[in-house]
Short mmCIF file of C-alpha atoms and ligand atoms in Angstrom, two decimals:
data_model
loop_
_atom_site.label_atom_id
_atom_site.label_comp_id
_atom_site.label_asym_id
_atom_site.label_seq_id
_atom_site.Cartn_x
_atom_site.Cartn_y
_atom_site.Cartn_z
CA MET A 1471 -0.07 -0.14 -0.14
CA ARG A 1472 1.47 3.15 -0.74
CA GLU A 1473 1.89 5.76 2.10
CA PHE A 1474 1.48 9.61 2.34
CA VAL A 1475 1.26 12.84 3.70
CA PHE A 1476 -0.28 15.60 2.63
CA GLU A 1477 -0.67 19.28 3.76
CA ALA A 1478 -1.93 21.70 1.04
CA ARG A 1479 -0.83 25.25 1.76
CA LEU A 1480 -2.17 27.58 -1.99
CA PRO A 1481 -2.14 30.90 -2.51
CA ARG A 1482 -5.88 32.69 -3.20
CA VAL A 1483 -5.94 32.42 -6.76
CA VAL A 1484 -7.36 35.04 -8.94
CA PHE A 1485 -8.08 33.45 -12.50
CA GLY A 1486 -9.74 34.98 -15.89
CA ALA A 1487 -9.30 37.52 -18.63
CA GLY A 1488 -9.19 41.09 -17.06
CA ALA A 1489 -8.87 39.55 -13.88
CA LEU A 1490 -6.38 42.01 -13.21
CA ALA A 1491 -8.46 45.42 -13.05
CA ARG A 1492 -9.56 43.24 -9.30
CA LEU A 1493 -5.74 44.26 -8.14
CA PRO A 1494 -6.36 46.59 -6.07
CA ASP A 1495 -9.13 45.48 -3.69
CA GLU A 1496 -6.99 42.18 -3.66
CA LEU A 1497 -4.43 44.24 -2.19
CA ALA A 1498 -7.00 46.26 -0.31
CA ALA A 1499 -8.62 42.47 1.23
CA LEU A 1500 -4.19 41.08 2.00
CA GLY A 1501 -4.07 44.68 4.21
CA ILE A 1502 -1.02 46.02 1.50
CA GLU A 1503 -1.92 49.85 1.10
CA ARG A 1504 2.50 50.74 -0.60
CA ALA A 1505 3.46 48.39 -2.73
CA LEU A 1506 6.74 48.24 -4.72
CA VAL A 1507 5.58 47.08 -7.77
CA VAL A 1508 8.78 44.57 -9.21
CA SER A 1509 9.38 43.37 -13.00
CA THR A 1510 12.46 42.87 -15.62
CA PRO A 1511 13.60 45.93 -17.67
CA GLY A 1512 11.92 44.72 -20.58
CA GLN A 1513 8.01 44.78 -19.00
CA ARG A 1514 8.87 48.09 -16.96
CA GLY A 1515 6.16 49.84 -18.97
CA LEU A 1516 3.73 46.52 -17.67
CA GLY A 1517 4.99 47.33 -14.56
CA GLU A 1518 4.07 51.01 -14.53
CA ARG A 1519 0.62 49.98 -16.17
CA VAL A 1520 0.25 47.82 -12.16
CA ALA A 1521 0.92 50.94 -10.45
CA ALA A 1522 -1.08 53.36 -12.00
CA LEU A 1523 -3.68 50.97 -12.06
CA LEU A 1524 -2.74 50.86 -7.93
CA GLY A 1525 -2.76 54.19 -7.73
CA ALA A 1526 -1.67 55.62 -4.31
CA ARG A 1527 -1.73 51.69 -2.96
CA SER A 1528 0.99 51.44 -4.96
CA VAL A 1529 5.02 53.40 -3.79
CA GLY A 1530 6.82 52.52 -7.07
CA VAL A 1531 8.31 50.47 -9.66
CA PHE A 1532 11.47 48.76 -9.43
CA ALA A 1533 12.60 47.23 -13.28
CA ARG A 1534 15.58 45.59 -12.27
CA ALA A 1535 14.35 41.77 -12.15
CA ALA A 1536 17.72 39.29 -13.36
CA MET A 1537 17.68 36.58 -14.14
CA HIS A 1538 18.21 34.35 -10.54
CA VAL A 1539 18.37 37.51 -7.85
CA PRO A 1540 22.45 38.19 -7.79
CA VAL A 1541 22.33 38.59 -4.20
CA GLU A 1542 23.84 42.89 -4.94
CA LEU A 1543 19.79 43.08 -7.03
CA ALA A 1544 18.75 41.65 -3.39
CA ARG A 1545 20.04 44.52 -1.59
CA ALA A 1546 19.21 47.55 -3.51
CA ALA A 1547 15.25 46.10 -4.02
CA ALA A 1548 15.47 45.95 -0.46
CA GLU A 1549 16.50 49.65 0.73
CA GLU A 1550 15.12 50.59 -1.90
CA ALA A 1551 11.45 48.84 -0.58
CA ARG A 1552 12.76 50.28 3.00
CA ARG A 1553 13.40 53.74 1.25
CA LEU A 1554 9.71 54.07 0.56
CA GLY A 1555 8.15 52.39 2.98
CA ALA A 1556 6.65 49.83 1.03
CA ASP A 1557 4.46 47.12 3.00
CA GLY A 1558 3.65 44.45 0.00
CA VAL A 1559 5.48 43.87 -3.56
CA VAL A 1560 4.49 42.91 -6.45
CA ALA A 1561 5.54 40.46 -9.43
CA VAL A 1562 5.18 41.43 -13.15
CA GLY A 1563 6.48 39.15 -15.28
CA GLY A 1564 7.86 35.86 -15.14
CA GLY A 1565 10.68 33.67 -12.65
CA SER A 1566 12.73 36.65 -12.57
CA THR A 1567 10.39 39.08 -10.80
CA THR A 1568 8.70 35.99 -8.57
CA GLY A 1569 12.55 35.31 -7.90
CA LEU A 1570 12.81 39.16 -6.58
CA ALA A 1571 10.20 39.72 -5.28
CA LYS A 1572 10.73 36.19 -2.86
CA ALA A 1573 14.03 37.64 -1.46
CA LEU A 1574 12.34 41.19 -0.92
CA ALA A 1575 9.92 38.47 1.34
CA LEU A 1576 13.34 37.12 3.09
CA ASP A 1577 14.18 41.14 3.80
CA PRO A 1578 12.64 43.77 4.27
CA GLY A 1579 9.86 41.01 5.13
CA LEU A 1580 7.30 41.71 2.34
CA VAL A 1581 4.53 40.00 1.39
CA ILE A 1582 4.01 38.63 -2.30
CA ALA A 1583 1.27 39.22 -4.65
CA ALA A 1584 2.26 37.62 -8.51
CA VAL A 1585 0.42 38.24 -11.44
CA PRO A 1586 2.58 36.20 -13.61
CA THR A 1587 3.35 36.38 -17.65
CA THR A 1588 4.82 33.54 -17.72
CA TYR A 1589 5.12 29.66 -17.52
CA ALA A 1590 7.83 29.28 -14.62
CA GLY A 1591 5.48 28.33 -11.88
CA SER A 1592 7.54 29.90 -9.17
CA GLU A 1593 3.89 31.50 -7.64
CA ALA A 1594 3.72 29.19 -6.50
CA THR A 1595 6.07 27.24 -4.36
CA SER A 1596 8.27 28.03 -1.33
CA GLY A 1597 11.71 27.67 -2.76
CA TYR A 1598 13.95 30.58 -3.18
CA GLY A 1599 17.39 31.06 -5.17
CA LEU A 1600 19.80 33.58 -4.71
CA THR A 1601 23.13 33.59 -6.48
CA ASP A 1602 26.12 35.31 -4.80
CA ALA A 1603 29.10 35.76 -6.57
CA GLY A 1604 28.12 33.20 -9.30
CA LEU A 1605 27.01 30.43 -6.73
CA LYS A 1606 23.22 29.89 -7.16
CA LYS A 1607 21.95 29.37 -3.65
CA THR A 1608 18.94 27.27 -3.15
CA GLY A 1609 16.16 26.80 -0.20
CA ARG A 1610 12.74 27.22 1.01
CA ASP A 1611 10.73 28.99 3.18
CA ALA A 1612 7.22 29.65 3.73
CA ARG A 1613 7.49 33.09 3.96
CA VAL A 1614 8.44 33.39 0.49
CA LEU A 1615 4.85 31.86 -0.71
CA PRO A 1616 3.12 34.45 -2.49
CA ARG A 1617 -0.03 35.30 -0.45
CA LEU A 1618 -2.21 35.92 -3.97
CA ILE A 1619 -1.45 35.47 -7.58
CA VAL A 1620 -3.93 36.53 -10.01
CA TYR A 1621 -3.57 34.85 -13.26
CA ASP A 1622 -4.38 37.23 -16.53
CA PRO A 1623 -4.27 35.59 -20.40
CA GLU A 1624 -3.71 38.83 -21.41
CA LEU A 1625 -1.70 39.58 -19.97
CA SER A 1626 0.86 36.94 -21.55
CA LEU A 1627 -0.58 37.54 -24.84
CA GLY A 1628 2.81 38.81 -26.27
CA LEU A 1629 5.20 36.51 -24.99
CA PRO A 1630 6.79 35.43 -27.36
CA PHE A 1631 5.84 31.77 -29.26
CA ALA A 1632 9.67 30.41 -28.31
CA ILE A 1633 10.32 31.45 -25.15
CA SER A 1634 6.34 29.51 -24.21
CA VAL A 1635 8.02 25.89 -25.36
CA VAL A 1636 10.72 26.71 -23.51
CA SER A 1637 8.77 27.94 -20.59
CA MET A 1638 5.96 25.79 -20.48
CA MET A 1639 8.37 22.86 -20.67
CA ASN A 1640 9.65 23.88 -17.43
CA ALA A 1641 6.59 24.10 -15.82
CA ILE A 1642 5.75 20.00 -17.40
CA ALA A 1643 8.98 19.43 -15.96
CA HIS A 1644 7.80 20.20 -12.25
CA ALA A 1645 5.33 17.46 -12.65
CA ALA A 1646 6.96 15.21 -14.29
CA GLU A 1647 9.66 14.61 -11.46
CA GLY A 1648 6.43 15.01 -9.15
CA LEU A 1649 5.44 12.21 -10.13
CA TYR A 1650 7.89 9.96 -9.18
CA ALA A 1651 9.43 12.32 -5.97
CA PRO A 1652 9.45 10.19 -2.26
CA ASP A 1653 6.36 12.39 -1.20
CA ALA A 1654 4.44 12.50 -4.01
CA ASN A 1655 0.99 11.57 -3.07
CA PRO A 1656 -2.67 10.85 -4.83
CA VAL A 1657 -4.10 14.89 -5.11
CA MET A 1658 -0.58 15.92 -7.06
CA ASP A 1659 -0.18 12.91 -9.02
CA VAL A 1660 -3.44 14.76 -10.35
CA MET A 1661 -2.63 17.52 -10.83
CA ALA A 1662 0.50 16.99 -12.22
CA GLU A 1663 -1.02 15.06 -14.64
CA GLU A 1664 -3.57 17.32 -16.25
CA GLY A 1665 -0.71 20.23 -16.21
CA ILE A 1666 0.70 17.63 -17.97
CA ARG A 1667 -2.10 17.33 -20.43
CA SER A 1668 -2.99 20.66 -20.44
CA GLY A 1669 -0.14 22.40 -21.02
CA ALA A 1670 0.78 20.44 -23.88
CA ALA A 1671 -2.68 20.67 -25.14
CA ALA A 1672 -2.07 24.71 -25.00
CA LEU A 1673 1.46 24.88 -26.86
CA ASP A 1674 -0.56 22.94 -29.73
CA ARG A 1675 -2.76 25.84 -29.86
CA LEU A 1676 -0.74 28.44 -29.09
CA ALA A 1677 1.54 26.94 -32.00
CA ARG A 1678 -1.93 28.01 -34.29
CA ASP A 1679 -2.77 31.27 -32.97
CA GLY A 1680 -0.65 33.04 -29.91
CA ARG A 1681 -2.88 35.85 -29.10
CA ASP A 1682 -5.75 33.14 -28.81
CA VAL A 1683 -6.67 34.04 -24.91
CA ASP A 1684 -8.54 30.77 -23.99
CA ALA A 1685 -5.23 28.68 -24.20
CA ARG A 1686 -2.76 31.19 -22.73
CA GLY A 1687 -5.41 30.74 -19.95
CA ASP A 1688 -5.37 27.52 -20.50
CA ALA A 1689 -1.50 27.75 -21.23
CA LEU A 1690 -1.88 29.49 -17.35
CA VAL A 1691 -3.80 26.78 -15.61
CA ALA A 1692 -1.38 24.33 -16.18
CA ALA A 1693 1.45 25.92 -14.62
CA TRP A 1694 -0.44 26.96 -11.78
CA LEU A 1695 -1.46 22.97 -11.41
CA CYS A 1696 2.46 22.04 -12.11
CA GLY A 1697 4.30 25.05 -10.25
CA THR A 1698 1.94 23.78 -7.19
CA VAL A 1699 3.62 20.30 -7.92
CA LEU A 1700 6.55 21.84 -7.79
CA GLY A 1701 5.96 23.49 -4.14
CA SER A 1702 4.73 20.29 -2.62
CA THR A 1703 6.99 17.81 -3.84
CA THR A 1704 10.77 16.74 -3.25
CA ILE A 1705 12.90 17.60 -6.86
CA GLY A 1706 15.62 14.93 -8.30
CA LEU A 1707 17.39 14.13 -11.32
CA HIS A 1708 16.53 16.73 -12.99
CA HIS A 1709 16.10 19.80 -11.37
CA LYS A 1710 19.76 19.49 -9.79
CA LEU A 1711 21.02 18.72 -13.63
CA CYS A 1712 18.97 22.35 -14.34
CA HIS A 1713 20.22 24.15 -11.41
CA THR A 1714 24.27 22.67 -12.15
CA LEU A 1715 24.17 23.43 -15.76
CA GLY A 1716 22.16 27.13 -15.28
CA GLY A 1717 24.17 27.76 -11.81
CA SER A 1718 28.05 26.78 -13.28
CA PHE A 1719 27.84 27.61 -16.58
CA GLY A 1720 25.21 30.26 -16.97
CA LEU A 1721 22.83 28.22 -19.36
CA PRO A 1722 19.61 29.92 -19.93
CA HIS A 1723 17.36 28.13 -17.12
CA ALA A 1724 13.69 27.39 -19.47
CA GLU A 1725 15.36 26.27 -22.48
CA VAL A 1726 17.53 24.04 -20.24
CA HIS A 1727 14.60 22.17 -18.60
CA ALA A 1728 13.01 21.75 -22.14
CA VAL A 1729 16.96 19.98 -23.79
CA VAL A 1730 16.77 17.92 -20.42
CA LEU A 1731 13.34 16.93 -19.57
CA PRO A 1732 13.89 13.84 -21.81
CA HIS A 1733 17.52 12.53 -21.24
CA ALA A 1734 16.50 12.77 -17.32
CA LEU A 1735 13.42 10.55 -18.07
CA ALA A 1736 14.76 7.88 -19.87
CA TYR A 1737 17.49 7.50 -16.97
CA ASN A 1738 14.53 7.70 -14.60
CA ALA A 1739 12.07 5.24 -16.42
CA PRO A 1740 13.00 2.29 -15.60
CA ALA A 1741 12.81 2.82 -11.83
CA ALA A 1742 9.68 4.27 -12.29
CA PRO A 1743 7.50 3.11 -14.28
CA GLU A 1744 4.36 4.58 -12.66
CA ALA A 1745 4.95 7.87 -13.27
CA MET A 1746 6.12 6.91 -16.66
CA ALA A 1747 2.48 5.98 -17.73
CA LYS A 1748 0.55 9.14 -16.86
CA ILE A 1749 3.24 10.78 -18.42
CA GLU A 1750 2.84 9.28 -21.62
CA ARG A 1751 -1.10 8.98 -20.65
CA ALA A 1752 -0.78 12.59 -20.98
CA LEU A 1753 1.40 13.48 -24.02
CA ALA A 1754 -1.38 10.83 -25.18
CA ALA A 1755 -4.17 12.89 -24.33
CA ALA A 1756 -3.10 15.91 -24.82
CA SER A 1757 -2.18 14.99 -28.89
CA GLY A 1758 -5.48 15.80 -29.53
CA PHE A 1759 -4.36 18.81 -30.27
CA ALA A 1760 -1.71 17.89 -32.96
CA PRO A 1761 -1.46 18.29 -36.37
CA ALA A 1762 -1.34 14.76 -37.17
CA PRO A 1763 -1.56 12.15 -35.47
CA LEU A 1764 0.66 11.33 -33.01
CA PRO A 1765 2.53 6.89 -33.23
CA HIS A 1766 2.89 6.01 -29.02
CA ALA A 1767 6.19 6.94 -27.82
CA SER A 1768 7.45 6.46 -24.37
CA ALA A 1769 7.63 9.30 -21.96
CA ALA A 1770 11.17 10.16 -23.20
CA ALA A 1771 10.33 10.28 -26.77
CA ALA A 1772 6.95 11.62 -26.40
CA VAL A 1773 8.42 14.92 -24.31
CA PHE A 1774 11.36 14.98 -26.68
CA ASP A 1775 8.50 14.86 -30.44
CA LEU A 1776 6.39 17.88 -28.63
CA GLU A 1777 9.54 20.12 -28.33
CA ARG A 1778 10.94 19.66 -31.98
CA ARG A 1779 7.43 19.85 -32.99
CA HIS A 1780 7.50 23.32 -31.76
CA GLY A 1781 10.99 24.01 -32.78
CA ALA A 1782 12.55 24.15 -28.78
CA PRO A 1783 16.57 23.80 -28.60
CA THR A 1784 17.31 20.05 -28.13
CA SER A 1785 20.72 19.71 -27.15
CA LEU A 1786 22.93 20.96 -25.12
CA ALA A 1787 25.53 23.04 -28.07
CA ALA A 1788 22.26 24.40 -29.55
CA ILE A 1789 21.84 26.47 -26.16
CA GLY A 1790 25.98 26.82 -25.74
CA MET A 1791 26.96 23.84 -23.33
CA ARG A 1792 30.64 23.13 -24.12
CA ALA A 1793 31.93 19.29 -25.08
CA GLU A 1794 35.03 20.23 -22.65
CA ASP A 1795 32.40 20.59 -19.50
CA LEU A 1796 30.91 17.79 -19.78
CA ASP A 1797 32.92 16.37 -17.47
CA ARG A 1798 32.71 18.87 -14.89
CA ALA A 1799 28.73 18.61 -15.30
CA ALA A 1800 29.05 14.93 -14.46
CA ASP A 1801 31.17 15.60 -11.53
CA LEU A 1802 29.13 18.30 -9.67
CA ALA A 1803 25.68 16.50 -10.35
CA MET A 1804 26.87 13.47 -8.24
CA GLN A 1805 28.00 16.19 -5.39
CA ASN A 1806 25.37 16.37 -3.35
CA GLU A 1807 23.11 13.83 -2.02
CA TYR A 1808 19.38 13.85 -3.03
CA PRO A 1809 16.15 11.92 -3.63
CA ASN A 1810 16.01 10.00 -7.32
CA PRO A 1811 13.81 6.56 -8.77
CA ARG A 1812 17.37 5.22 -9.67
CA PRO A 1813 20.93 5.57 -7.84
CA LEU A 1814 23.05 8.64 -9.54
CA GLU A 1815 26.00 6.86 -11.56
CA ARG A 1816 28.42 8.95 -12.70
CA ASP A 1817 28.88 7.25 -16.12
CA ALA A 1818 24.90 6.82 -16.70
CA ILE A 1819 25.30 10.90 -16.33
CA ARG A 1820 28.09 11.38 -18.08
CA ALA A 1821 25.80 9.20 -21.10
CA LEU A 1822 23.17 11.37 -20.11
CA LEU A 1823 24.56 14.63 -20.59
CA GLN A 1824 26.06 13.59 -23.33
CA ARG A 1825 23.18 12.82 -25.48
CA ALA A 1826 21.80 16.37 -24.30
CA TYR A 1827 25.02 17.95 -25.61
CA ASP A 1828 24.19 16.04 -28.67
CA GLY A 1829 20.92 15.93 -28.83
CA VAL A 1830 19.59 12.58 -29.74
CA ARG A 1831 16.01 11.61 -29.04
CA PRO A 1832 16.02 8.88 -26.40
CA ASP A 1833 14.19 5.80 -26.74
P1 NAD B 595 12.27 35.48 -16.81
O1 NAD B 595 11.48 35.97 -15.63
O2 NAD B 595 13.44 35.53 -17.23
O3 NAD B 595 11.46 35.72 -18.25
C1 NAD B 595 11.96 35.68 -19.76
C2 NAD B 595 11.97 36.40 -20.36
O4 NAD B 595 10.21 36.93 -20.29
C3 NAD B 595 12.45 37.93 -19.41
O5 NAD B 595 12.96 38.98 -20.27
C4 NAD B 595 11.03 38.98 -19.23
O6 NAD B 595 11.33 40.00 -19.71
C5 NAD B 595 10.22 38.22 -20.79
N1 NAD B 595 8.96 38.16 -20.38
C6 NAD B 595 7.76 38.00 -19.87
N2 NAD B 595 6.85 37.56 -19.79
C7 NAD B 595 6.84 38.11 -20.87
C8 NAD B 595 5.34 38.22 -21.80
N3 NAD B 595 4.40 37.77 -21.37
N4 NAD B 595 5.74 39.14 -22.80
C9 NAD B 595 7.08 39.34 -23.31
N5 NAD B 595 7.80 38.90 -22.42
C10 NAD B 595 8.13 38.51 -22.09
O7 NAD B 595 12.07 34.33 -17.16
P2 NAD B 595 11.43 32.24 -16.63
O8 NAD B 595 11.83 30.90 -17.48
O9 NAD B 595 9.62 33.31 -16.14
O10 NAD B 595 12.07 32.45 -15.49
C11 NAD B 595 13.29 32.36 -14.63
C12 NAD B 595 13.68 32.16 -13.52
O11 NAD B 595 12.37 32.05 -12.39
C13 NAD B 595 15.05 31.76 -12.90
O12 NAD B 595 15.71 32.23 -11.66
C14 NAD B 595 14.77 29.66 -12.27
O13 NAD B 595 15.84 30.04 -11.08
C15 NAD B 595 13.56 30.64 -11.72
N6 NAD B 595 12.37 30.16 -11.14
C16 NAD B 595 12.35 29.17 -9.39
C17 NAD B 595 11.18 29.10 -9.26
C18 NAD B 595 11.45 28.47 -7.87
O14 NAD B 595 9.90 27.89 -7.84
N7 NAD B 595 11.53 29.22 -7.30
C19 NAD B 595 10.45 27.94 -10.87
C20 NAD B 595 10.82 28.56 -11.79
C21 NAD B 595 11.32 29.17 -11.51
#
């Protein structure tokens, strides 16, 4: 019999086309009266729109969010938040922006309201990362879990398709690893399988029309489901490899997830047959939206095919990895103990990395 322990700690979610308009009332209900809006430089316009919507409830916009939250940036944002007397932070953007808000939840201790515009899923987790002198440190802390998520599909209509694809593969990776995590449970299984199905189906629809607001909505729901799985389960080989490759070799976050996922699944498949069957079932169910009927494929191959169909990068070489760094990457992946269905074997992980580097379709 499968034993499990389950405890839900989930943010309030407000979902709908145009849901952004409800943010002022939602912040009032949270008791936030002086919100600092954060965004990346590229999304400053949206950040300013949100600040204008909040009116006197906003103390300004900090539009300097950057990938992996450098500590200097976190300090500068904290200083600005103190100077402005902020009592809450509104993160408008992708995982980088949510990541900066999480740093502000730790210091100076602001309450977070997240308005996600990618599918990274960070808004649904209590995980955070900070990069100090090129080294990314991650942790979990209940304070960084947003109190509120506003999902408004209209805000991601302009998310370029190439970013939509890799970002969704990042989400699907959360769900896939959640299915074989040591703390998986029946509730998370259902959410993970549906997250994978609806995420893959949304991509096939977005490939036809990136401004399909219903498909954008389905993609955000998928991101929420997958992010919630990530927030409730323990990550394994796939996420660890991605953190190593992103953190130590500077590879782009979502793209690394897309490239590594099929190979991490192939590695774990012999030790996690039930999880693989669920991924296969989810992707087969999603394939009704694909341009042509798809033959049955293993979970690893089906993920690879989904990515290839949508033009995602499928090799580490294509996203800037150097062949001479593969050995060190394998060593780093072996360094810390972490749960994984198949034991970590240095030679097999080195071979996995070689296949990911070459972009070989797994069986
Ligand atoms: P990102 O936030 O860096 O966004 C990618 C780019 O897309 C940015 O330039 C951004 O300005 C732009 N962008 C975002 N939304 C847009 C939109 N709607 N239209 C046009 N452009 C838009 O990338 P990401 O993949 O969302 O997040 C990656 C970061 O999130 C990494 O640092 C990763 O470690 C972190 N992350 C953390 C967790 C967690 O649970 N803690 C989970 C997933 C990701």
